[in-house]
Structures are given as structure tokens and as C-alpha cells.
Amino acid sequence: MSEPKSTVDSIREWVVEHKLRAVGCLWLSGLAGSIAYNWSQPNMKTSVRIIHARLHAQGLTLAALAGAAVVEYYEHKSGGKADKYAKYFNIENFSHKD
């Protein structure tokens, strides 16, 4: 029998399956956290607070997209991605017959 997955393994699997959703959630949480932090800073105009929050979230999103690209690269390199989709294609239909 297999052992139950740990929480970290479950989260990692979800992130691998839903990379863009993970990046979007990270962007949204980064934006909300940055707005909350900037609102606690006195003597700052509202427009500057919003611009700072957007810049922080944008930097966090770029880092998350780079991380997703690294995960995608290693998935392709290890062959896990090819094995995952191979069951959907009948290889005999794609072979060249003379």
C-alpha cells in the first residue's frame, strides 16, 4: 500500500498541474499584501501607494513566472510531461508508412 501524501507533496502537485493559477494567486496575494503594507506607511500619497503595490506585485509575478518556466523545463527534460500525454495519442496513427 502506498503512504498518504504529505501536505507539501499535495501542494507541489497542485502547483505543477495549475501553474498559471498559482502565479495568479501569488500576484493577487502580493498585491493585497503590498497595499496593506503601504497603507500602514504614513505621509504617502494614495497614488504612490498604489504604484508601489503594483510594482511589488509585478516583480513577484515575474519571479513566479520564472519559477514556473523552470518547473516546465525540468518536466520536459525528465520526460514526465511526455509520458503524461502519451496515453492520449495513438502512436501508430502518426508513424509514416511507405
PDB file of C-alpha atoms in Angstrom, residues 14-92:
ATOM      1  CA  TRP A  14      -1.323  21.146  -7.421  1.00  0.00           C
ATOM      2  CA  VAL A  15       1.168  23.872  -8.389  1.00  0.00           C
ATOM      3  CA  VAL A  16       2.658  21.661 -11.126  1.00  0.00           C
ATOM      4  CA  GLU A  17      -0.818  20.972 -12.535  1.00  0.00           C
ATOM      5  CA  HIS A  18      -2.065  24.571 -12.222  1.00  0.00           C
ATOM      6  CA  LYS A  19       0.967  26.775 -12.857  1.00  0.00           C
ATOM      7  CA  LEU A  20      -0.894  29.817 -14.158  1.00  0.00           C
ATOM      8  CA  ARG A  21      -3.462  29.718 -11.372  1.00  0.00           C
ATOM      9  CA  ALA A  22      -0.615  29.563  -8.867  1.00  0.00           C
ATOM     10  CA  VAL A  23       1.029  32.597 -10.490  1.00  0.00           C
ATOM     11  CA  GLY A  24      -2.307  34.468 -10.454  1.00  0.00           C
ATOM     12  CA  CYS A  25      -2.906  33.654  -6.788  1.00  0.00           C
ATOM     13  CA  LEU A  26       0.624  34.760  -5.959  1.00  0.00           C
ATOM     14  CA  TRP A  27       0.093  38.025  -7.857  1.00  0.00           C
ATOM     15  CA  LEU A  28      -3.184  38.710  -6.071  1.00  0.00           C
ATOM     16  CA  SER A  29      -1.786  37.954  -2.627  1.00  0.00           C
ATOM     17  CA  GLY A  30       1.328  40.022  -3.379  1.00  0.00           C
ATOM     18  CA  LEU A  31      -0.787  42.959  -4.477  1.00  0.00           C
ATOM     19  CA  ALA A  32      -3.029  42.725  -1.410  1.00  0.00           C
ATOM     20  CA  GLY A  33      -0.070  42.372   0.951  1.00  0.00           C
ATOM     21  CA  SER A  34       1.764  45.280  -0.625  1.00  0.00           C
ATOM     22  CA  ILE A  35      -1.308  47.507  -0.462  1.00  0.00           C
ATOM     23  CA  ALA A  36      -1.775  46.600   3.199  1.00  0.00           C
ATOM     24  CA  TYR A  37       1.874  47.365   3.935  1.00  0.00           C
ATOM     25  CA  ASN A  38       1.866  50.640   2.001  1.00  0.00           C
ATOM     26  CA  TRP A  39      -1.327  51.799   3.708  1.00  0.00           C
ATOM     27  CA  SER A  40       0.414  51.454   7.070  1.00  0.00           C
ATOM     28  CA  GLN A  41       3.127  53.899   5.958  1.00  0.00           C
ATOM     29  CA  PRO A  42       2.278  57.485   6.921  1.00  0.00           C
ATOM     30  CA  ASN A  43       2.930  60.565   4.772  1.00  0.00           C
ATOM     31  CA  MET A  44       2.498  58.824   1.419  1.00  0.00           C
ATOM     32  CA  LYS A  45       0.063  59.834  -1.299  1.00  0.00           C
ATOM     33  CA  THR A  46      -2.554  57.277  -2.360  1.00  0.00           C
ATOM     34  CA  SER A  47      -1.299  57.243  -5.940  1.00  0.00           C
ATOM     35  CA  VAL A  48       2.238  56.426  -4.756  1.00  0.00           C
ATOM     36  CA  ARG A  49       0.888  53.623  -2.557  1.00  0.00           C
ATOM     37  CA  ILE A  50      -0.952  52.068  -5.488  1.00  0.00           C
ATOM     38  CA  ILE A  51       2.065  52.392  -7.793  1.00  0.00           C
ATOM     39  CA  HIS A  52       4.344  50.768  -5.203  1.00  0.00           C
ATOM     40  CA  ALA A  53       1.867  47.931  -4.676  1.00  0.00           C
ATOM     41  CA  ARG A  54       1.664  47.312  -8.425  1.00  0.00           C
ATOM     42  CA  LEU A  55       5.441  47.301  -8.790  1.00  0.00           C
ATOM     43  CA  HIS A  56       5.880  44.857  -5.899  1.00  0.00           C
ATOM     44  CA  ALA A  57       3.209  42.543  -7.306  1.00  0.00           C
ATOM     45  CA  GLN A  58       4.717  42.780 -10.790  1.00  0.00           C
ATOM     46  CA  GLY A  59       8.165  41.793  -9.510  1.00  0.00           C
ATOM     47  CA  LEU A  60       6.682  38.897  -7.558  1.00  0.00           C
ATOM     48  CA  THR A  61       4.782  37.765 -10.661  1.00  0.00           C
ATOM     49  CA  LEU A  62       7.916  37.815 -12.797  1.00  0.00           C
ATOM     50  CA  ALA A  63       9.701  35.687 -10.219  1.00  0.00           C
ATOM     51  CA  ALA A  64       6.754  33.260 -10.122  1.00  0.00           C
ATOM     52  CA  LEU A  65       6.673  33.022 -13.927  1.00  0.00           C
ATOM     53  CA  ALA A  66      10.406  32.319 -13.971  1.00  0.00           C
ATOM     54  CA  GLY A  67       9.837  29.578 -11.376  1.00  0.00           C
ATOM     55  CA  ALA A  68       7.015  28.099 -13.455  1.00  0.00           C
ATOM     56  CA  ALA A  69       9.281  28.121 -16.512  1.00  0.00           C
ATOM     57  CA  VAL A  70      11.972  26.247 -14.572  1.00  0.00           C
ATOM     58  CA  VAL A  71       9.426  23.646 -13.434  1.00  0.00           C
ATOM     59  CA  GLU A  72       8.164  23.250 -17.002  1.00  0.00           C
ATOM     60  CA  TYR A  73      11.728  22.867 -18.300  1.00  0.00           C
ATOM     61  CA  TYR A  74      12.577  20.141 -15.809  1.00  0.00           C
ATOM     62  CA  GLU A  75       9.275  18.358 -16.506  1.00  0.00           C
ATOM     63  CA  HIS A  76      10.091  18.225 -20.212  1.00  0.00           C
ATOM     64  CA  LYS A  77      13.700  17.279 -19.546  1.00  0.00           C
ATOM     65  CA  SER A  78      12.753  14.408 -17.233  1.00  0.00           C
ATOM     66  CA  GLY A  79      10.159  13.087 -19.691  1.00  0.00           C
ATOM     67  CA  GLY A  80       7.308  13.249 -17.196  1.00  0.00           C
ATOM     68  CA  LYS A  81       5.315  15.538 -19.442  1.00  0.00           C
ATOM     69  CA  ALA A  82       5.684  13.266 -22.472  1.00  0.00           C
ATOM     70  CA  ASP A  83       4.556  10.213 -20.510  1.00  0.00           C
ATOM     71  CA  LYS A  84       1.559  12.113 -19.174  1.00  0.00           C
ATOM     72  CA  TYR A  85       0.199  12.959 -22.636  1.00  0.00           C
ATOM     73  CA  ALA A  86       1.309   9.820 -24.481  1.00  0.00           C
ATOM     74  CA  LYS A  87      -1.808   7.928 -23.413  1.00  0.00           C
ATOM     75  CA  TYR A  88      -3.990  10.371 -25.394  1.00  0.00           C
ATOM     76  CA  PHE A  89      -2.281   9.703 -28.735  1.00  0.00           C
ATOM     77  CA  ASN A  90      -2.179   6.535 -30.757  1.00  0.00           C
ATOM     78  CA  ILE A  91       1.424   6.453 -31.984  1.00  0.00           C
ATOM     79  CA  GLU A  92       0.544   4.166 -34.888  1.00  0.00           C
TER      80      GLU A  92
END
